[in-house]
Short mmCIF file of C-alpha atoms in Angstrom, two decimals:
data_model
loop_
_atom_site.label_atom_id
_atom_site.label_comp_id
_atom_site.label_asym_id
_atom_site.label_seq_id
_atom_site.Cartn_x
_atom_site.Cartn_y
_atom_site.Cartn_z
CA UNK A 5 111.73 74.08 64.81
CA UNK A 6 112.25 73.52 67.95
CA UNK A 7 114.07 70.45 69.06
CA UNK A 8 112.13 67.56 70.97
CA UNK A 9 113.35 64.86 73.63
CA UNK A 10 113.40 62.74 70.59
CA UNK A 11 115.74 64.30 68.80
CA UNK A 12 117.89 64.31 71.75
CA UNK A 13 117.63 60.57 72.44
CA UNK A 14 118.49 59.73 68.53
CA UNK A 15 121.36 61.97 68.84
CA UNK A 16 123.02 60.74 71.95
CA UNK A 17 122.02 57.09 71.09
CA UNK A 18 119.72 56.33 73.93
CA UNK A 19 116.04 56.16 75.04
CA UNK A 20 113.54 59.29 75.71
CA UNK A 21 113.62 57.59 78.66
CA UNK A 22 117.10 58.20 79.51
CA UNK A 23 117.04 61.20 78.32
CA UNK A 24 114.22 62.59 80.74
CA UNK A 25 116.17 61.21 83.97
CA UNK A 26 119.15 62.79 82.88
CA UNK A 27 117.90 66.32 82.50
CA UNK A 28 115.31 65.86 85.38
CA UNK A 29 117.87 64.11 87.48
CA UNK A 30 115.34 61.26 88.49
CA UNK A 31 117.66 58.39 88.45
CA UNK A 32 121.31 57.57 88.50
CA UNK A 33 122.65 57.24 84.70
CA UNK A 34 126.37 56.07 83.68
CA UNK A 35 128.59 59.52 83.68
CA UNK A 36 129.55 58.95 79.74
CA UNK A 37 125.55 58.20 78.70
CA UNK A 38 124.79 61.60 80.74
CA UNK A 39 127.73 63.33 79.16
CA UNK A 40 126.62 62.67 75.60
CA UNK A 41 123.21 63.20 76.59
CA UNK A 42 123.89 66.84 77.65
CA UNK A 43 125.90 67.48 74.71
CA UNK A 44 123.16 66.27 72.56
CA UNK A 45 121.06 68.49 73.97
CA UNK A 46 123.23 71.51 74.41
CA UNK A 47 123.95 70.63 70.74
CA UNK A 48 120.36 70.76 69.55
CA UNK A 49 119.93 73.67 71.72
CA UNK A 50 117.01 71.85 73.67
CA UNK A 51 114.90 73.36 76.20
CA UNK A 52 112.52 70.96 77.96
CA UNK A 53 108.64 72.35 78.19
CA UNK A 54 107.89 74.13 81.27
CA UNK A 55 104.11 72.98 80.88
CA UNK A 56 105.05 69.32 79.97
CA UNK A 57 107.63 69.70 83.10
CA UNK A 58 105.03 70.79 85.34
CA UNK A 59 102.23 68.56 84.33
CA UNK A 60 104.68 65.34 85.30
CA UNK A 61 106.32 66.84 88.50
CA UNK A 62 102.56 68.92 89.71
CA UNK A 63 105.40 71.85 90.13
CA UNK A 64 105.26 74.45 88.16
CA UNK A 65 107.64 76.56 90.29
CA UNK A 66 105.76 79.63 89.97
CA UNK A 67 104.00 81.56 92.73
CA UNK A 68 101.08 83.73 92.27
CA UNK A 69 101.01 87.39 94.58
CA UNK A 70 97.74 89.33 94.77
CA UNK A 71 98.66 92.82 96.03
CA UNK A 72 96.05 96.18 96.44
CA UNK A 73 98.21 98.11 94.61
CA UNK A 74 101.91 98.97 93.44
CA UNK A 75 101.31 102.63 93.71
CA UNK A 76 101.59 102.54 98.08
CA UNK A 77 105.56 102.72 98.79
CA UNK A 78 104.71 100.10 101.24
CA UNK A 79 103.38 97.67 98.90
CA UNK A 80 105.75 98.53 95.99
CA UNK A 81 108.54 97.98 98.37
CA UNK A 82 107.38 94.44 99.39
CA UNK A 83 106.90 93.27 96.01
CA UNK A 84 110.40 94.06 95.12
CA UNK A 85 111.61 92.08 98.02
CA UNK A 86 109.26 89.17 97.29
CA UNK A 87 110.34 89.14 93.61
CA UNK A 88 113.84 89.02 94.80
CA UNK A 89 113.56 86.29 97.26
CA UNK A 90 111.52 84.11 94.73
CA UNK A 91 114.24 84.58 91.82
CA UNK A 92 116.47 83.40 94.21
CA UNK A 93 114.57 80.25 95.31
CA UNK A 94 114.08 79.22 91.79
CA UNK A 95 110.53 80.36 91.51
CA UNK A 96 108.43 82.92 88.81
CA UNK A 97 106.42 85.87 90.26
CA UNK A 98 103.10 85.89 88.64
CA UNK A 99 101.51 89.71 90.19
CA UNK A 100 98.30 90.97 90.52
CA UNK A 101 97.21 94.69 91.07
CA UNK A 102 93.71 94.31 92.48
CA UNK A 103 93.42 98.19 92.43
CA UNK A 104 91.30 97.75 95.35
CA UNK A 105 88.42 95.98 93.52
CA UNK A 106 86.77 92.82 94.69
CA UNK A 107 85.86 92.24 90.81
CA UNK A 108 89.40 92.44 89.81
CA UNK A 109 90.23 90.02 93.12
CA UNK A 110 87.88 87.21 92.66
CA UNK A 111 89.22 87.46 88.55
CA UNK A 112 92.89 87.26 89.60
CA UNK A 113 92.17 84.46 92.06
CA UNK A 114 90.42 82.39 89.52
CA UNK A 115 93.17 82.62 87.06
CA UNK A 116 95.88 81.86 89.50
CA UNK A 117 94.16 78.83 90.32
CA UNK A 118 93.83 77.63 86.78
CA UNK A 119 97.06 78.72 85.51
CA UNK A 120 98.10 76.04 88.31
CA UNK A 121 100.80 78.19 90.16
CA UNK A 122 102.23 76.51 93.24
CA UNK A 123 100.71 78.91 95.90
CA UNK A 124 99.62 82.44 96.51
CA UNK A 125 100.94 84.75 98.71
CA UNK A 126 98.31 87.53 99.51
CA UNK A 127 98.82 90.90 100.67
CA UNK A 128 95.27 92.35 99.70
CA UNK A 129 92.74 94.73 101.49
CA UNK A 130 89.63 93.69 99.71
CA UNK A 131 89.16 89.94 100.16
CA UNK A 132 86.14 87.34 101.29
CA UNK A 133 87.13 84.62 102.91
CA UNK A 134 84.85 82.48 101.48
CA UNK A 135 86.19 83.63 98.24
CA UNK A 136 89.30 82.72 98.85
CA UNK A 137 88.53 79.68 100.70
CA UNK A 138 86.47 78.12 97.28
CA UNK A 139 89.20 79.18 95.26
CA UNK A 140 92.39 77.00 97.03
CA UNK A 141 89.74 74.54 97.95
CA UNK A 142 89.56 73.11 94.61
CA UNK A 143 93.21 72.64 94.42
CA UNK A 144 94.29 72.57 97.95
CA UNK A 145 96.55 75.75 96.92
CA UNK A 146 98.98 76.84 99.73
CA UNK A 147 98.26 80.56 100.55
CA UNK A 148 100.19 82.81 103.00
CA UNK A 149 98.96 85.97 104.00
CA UNK A 150 101.26 88.76 104.27
CA UNK A 151 99.54 90.86 106.99
CA UNK A 152 96.70 91.92 104.64
CA UNK A 153 94.03 89.23 103.62
CA UNK A 154 91.76 86.05 104.46
CA UNK A 155 92.38 84.76 108.10
CA UNK A 156 91.07 81.56 107.59
CA UNK A 157 92.43 78.61 109.27
CA UNK A 158 93.63 77.20 105.83
CA UNK A 159 96.17 80.19 105.59
CA UNK A 160 99.81 80.92 106.87
CA UNK A 161 99.87 84.65 108.19
CA UNK A 162 103.18 86.71 108.16
CA UNK A 163 102.21 89.66 110.43
CA UNK A 164 103.43 93.14 111.88
CA UNK A 165 103.26 93.57 115.35
CA UNK A 166 101.15 96.64 114.53
CA UNK A 167 99.94 96.97 118.43
CA UNK A 168 103.31 96.94 119.61
CA UNK A 169 104.37 99.58 116.88
CA UNK A 170 101.57 101.72 117.80
CA UNK A 171 103.05 101.60 121.36
CA UNK A 172 106.36 102.38 120.22
CA UNK A 173 105.45 105.57 118.04
CA UNK A 174 103.46 106.78 121.13
CA UNK A 175 105.95 106.54 123.91
CA UNK A 176 108.34 108.12 121.84
CA UNK A 177 106.19 111.33 121.61
CA UNK A 178 105.69 111.04 125.45
CA UNK A 179 109.23 111.04 125.98
CA UNK A 180 109.52 113.94 123.83
CA UNK A 181 107.22 115.98 126.01
CA UNK A 182 103.93 114.93 124.41
CA UNK A 183 100.75 114.98 126.09
CA UNK A 184 98.09 115.99 123.59
CA UNK A 185 98.67 113.35 120.79
CA UNK A 186 95.81 113.10 117.92
CA UNK A 187 95.62 109.87 115.66
CA UNK A 188 95.02 109.57 111.88
CA UNK A 189 94.49 105.94 110.76
CA UNK A 190 93.18 103.64 108.10
CA UNK A 191 89.68 101.89 107.93
CA UNK A 192 89.38 100.18 111.24
CA UNK A 193 87.56 97.05 109.49
CA UNK A 194 91.53 96.18 108.36
CA UNK A 195 93.46 94.57 110.67
CA UNK A 196 96.61 96.59 110.62
CA UNK A 197 94.42 99.77 111.08
CA UNK A 198 92.39 98.35 114.09
CA UNK A 199 95.76 97.24 115.57
CA UNK A 200 97.30 100.47 115.30
CA UNK A 201 94.38 102.44 116.81
CA UNK A 202 94.25 100.22 119.76
CA UNK A 203 97.73 100.30 120.17
CA UNK A 204 97.71 104.22 120.25
CA UNK A 205 94.69 103.95 122.76
CA UNK A 206 96.61 101.75 125.04
CA UNK A 207 99.89 103.04 125.15
CA UNK A 208 97.83 106.62 125.90
CA UNK A 209 96.03 105.15 128.81
CA UNK A 210 98.99 103.29 130.38
CA UNK A 211 100.69 107.00 130.46
CA UNK A 212 97.59 108.30 132.08
CA UNK A 213 96.67 110.51 129.09
CA UNK A 214 93.08 111.25 128.16
CA UNK A 215 92.28 111.25 124.24
CA UNK A 216 89.87 114.00 122.67
CA UNK A 217 87.24 111.80 120.29
CA UNK A 218 87.95 114.96 117.76
CA UNK A 219 91.57 113.93 117.88
CA UNK A 220 90.99 110.34 116.37
CA UNK A 221 90.46 110.58 112.86
CA UNK A 222 89.68 107.42 110.45
CA UNK A 223 90.26 107.76 106.94
CA UNK A 224 92.31 105.86 104.28
CA UNK A 225 95.75 104.26 103.75
CA UNK A 226 96.49 106.14 100.87
CA UNK A 227 98.30 109.50 100.15
CA UNK A 228 94.80 111.25 99.93
CA UNK A 229 93.31 109.75 103.26
CA UNK A 230 96.49 111.39 105.01
CA UNK A 231 95.44 114.97 103.22
CA UNK A 232 92.00 114.57 104.36
CA UNK A 233 92.75 113.34 107.48
CA UNK A 234 95.09 116.41 108.40
CA UNK A 235 92.47 118.53 107.10
CA UNK A 236 89.87 117.28 109.69
CA UNK A 237 92.27 117.91 112.42
CA UNK A 238 93.07 121.41 111.19
CA UNK A 239 89.15 121.95 111.43
CA UNK A 240 89.20 121.20 115.42
CA UNK A 241 89.48 124.10 117.57
CA UNK A 242 92.25 123.34 119.10
CA UNK A 243 95.23 121.48 117.70
CA UNK A 244 97.46 118.74 119.56
CA UNK A 245 101.23 119.02 119.63
CA UNK A 246 101.68 115.87 117.78
CA UNK A 247 99.80 113.35 115.52
CA UNK A 248 100.31 109.66 114.76
CA UNK A 249 99.55 108.46 111.48
CA UNK A 250 98.99 104.99 110.61
CA UNK A 251 101.14 104.73 107.40
CA UNK A 252 104.22 106.65 105.43
CA UNK A 253 101.43 107.41 102.51
CA UNK A 254 99.14 109.12 104.52
CA UNK A 255 101.93 110.81 106.74
CA UNK A 256 103.19 112.28 103.65
CA UNK A 257 99.64 113.86 102.28
CA UNK A 258 99.44 114.64 105.88
CA UNK A 259 102.59 116.73 106.15
CA UNK A 260 101.71 118.45 102.68
CA UNK A 261 98.21 119.70 103.99
CA UNK A 262 99.65 120.75 107.02
CA UNK A 263 102.46 123.09 105.18
CA UNK A 264 100.22 124.35 102.92
CA UNK A 265 98.15 125.79 105.47
CA UNK A 266 100.79 127.51 107.07
CA UNK A 267 101.91 124.55 109.92
CA UNK A 268 105.43 124.12 110.69
CA UNK A 269 106.62 120.51 111.46
CA UNK A 270 107.88 120.08 113.75
CA UNK A 271 107.77 123.55 115.53
CA UNK A 272 103.97 123.55 115.09
CA UNK A 273 102.80 119.91 115.12
CA UNK A 274 104.72 116.53 115.19
CA UNK A 275 104.34 113.92 113.23
CA UNK A 276 105.29 110.18 113.43
CA UNK A 277 104.32 107.61 110.56
CA UNK A 278 104.60 103.87 110.46
CA UNK A 279 106.10 101.77 107.90
CA UNK A 280 109.17 103.66 106.93
CA UNK A 281 109.38 103.29 103.33
CA UNK A 282 112.20 104.39 101.34
CA UNK A 283 110.88 108.10 100.73
CA UNK A 284 110.15 108.56 104.39
CA UNK A 285 113.75 109.57 104.94
CA UNK A 286 113.78 112.34 102.24
CA UNK A 287 110.45 114.32 103.43
CA UNK A 288 111.15 117.77 104.71
CA UNK A 289 111.85 117.17 107.79
CA UNK A 290 112.49 113.40 107.58
CA UNK A 291 110.01 111.60 108.73
CA UNK A 292 110.46 109.87 112.08
CA UNK A 293 108.25 106.29 111.84
CA UNK A 294 107.99 103.08 112.82
CA UNK A 295 110.21 100.22 110.70
CA UNK A 296 108.37 97.45 109.21
CA UNK A 297 110.61 95.06 108.48
CA UNK A 298 109.78 94.54 104.58
CA UNK A 299 112.87 92.63 103.49
CA UNK A 300 111.96 90.16 106.63
CA UNK A 301 108.59 90.02 105.74
CA UNK A 302 109.09 89.15 101.87
CA UNK A 303 111.88 86.19 103.44
CA UNK A 304 109.81 84.58 105.81
CA UNK A 305 106.69 84.84 103.38
CA UNK A 306 108.53 83.01 100.95
CA UNK A 307 110.32 80.81 102.77
CA UNK A 308 106.81 79.82 104.25
CA UNK A 309 105.28 79.25 101.02
CA UNK A 310 108.09 76.91 99.75
CA UNK A 311 107.81 75.02 103.15
CA UNK A 312 104.33 74.39 103.00
CA UNK A 313 104.46 73.15 98.99
CA UNK A 314 106.96 70.74 100.13
CA UNK A 315 105.21 69.66 103.30
CA UNK A 316 101.31 70.19 102.64
CA UNK A 317 98.95 70.64 105.71
CA UNK A 318 95.67 71.66 106.24
CA UNK A 319 96.08 74.09 108.90
CA UNK A 320 97.57 77.53 109.04
CA UNK A 321 100.11 79.31 111.56
CA UNK A 322 100.81 83.00 112.41
CA UNK A 323 103.92 84.30 112.36
CA UNK A 324 104.93 87.52 114.18
CA UNK A 325 107.39 90.29 112.83
CA UNK A 326 108.65 92.70 115.34
CA UNK A 327 108.82 96.55 114.27
CA UNK A 328 111.18 99.11 115.60
CA UNK A 329 111.49 103.09 116.12
CA UNK A 330 113.21 105.06 113.57
CA UNK A 331 114.01 108.68 114.73
CA UNK A 332 114.72 111.13 112.03
CA UNK A 333 113.28 114.95 112.83
CA UNK A 334 109.66 115.22 112.54
CA UNK A 335 108.92 115.16 115.99
CA UNK A 336 110.08 117.88 118.22
CA UNK A 337 111.10 117.42 121.79
CA UNK A 338 109.04 119.85 124.14
CA UNK A 339 111.14 118.38 127.27
CA UNK A 340 112.28 115.20 128.42
CA UNK A 341 110.00 112.85 130.42
#
């Protein structure tokens, strides 16, 4: 049987209240008494109940995280960094993979709110603002959205500047001499896809370049989405010299489809992706891409969450992270601008 706080108090010759103050550091206790309590706790291998501690402090030192899928390399890398940050800050992470299903999202959200986590991190493409608002309203749970998730005033958002990232991608292609540029992206109802789509058109317009409607293809953000998007592009009567693809997972699927069709990358078609996932440097050819700072995203999200737990507030804020261009070998230089 596990030792109790009463056992520690009896062995140390003090009250249970004194033991509680020593273990929870809630009041000054004389050094000699402190030493006796700690020695008794060590001898009895006493471990305070996390549940009891959380009921008293109303703080579980646990965070929940809703993520669309850990199979997507971008999500997997972000989750790894979030877990690292939680561990360094003394928090446990409860990870919930929704698999893109609204029903699972609803179930997990309910479970997290009932399990008394201190806050919820969200990187979830399938959501309903009213669903999240109702769930966190019951306990006034802090919520931080990492690019994908509800956009209500009750959440903090850590966002990648996807509009700027798209400009960086298109400007790089233009600098390498490309004028006929296509776009394959994710569903436009999702904020990152819409921003990259808008950034593509803005950058093309600023350069005075027209966009062929058949070269703008909407798909999904997975490997299969890239494959299907490239298949649609290859079916066009005329091919572009370059294509900007909405994320690296899509770019991998698209490059595979193009190469299976005998298209040489980058000799016949230049490709630039988005996210700078770990594997993008190991593709053939290595993928030129836009770096979305995953470690900074995780650090900022966890820091914002802890700050909000310590200092509750009703209104959210938006924190923007800036992307960078990573040049590799998948873009061919036709001529310098």
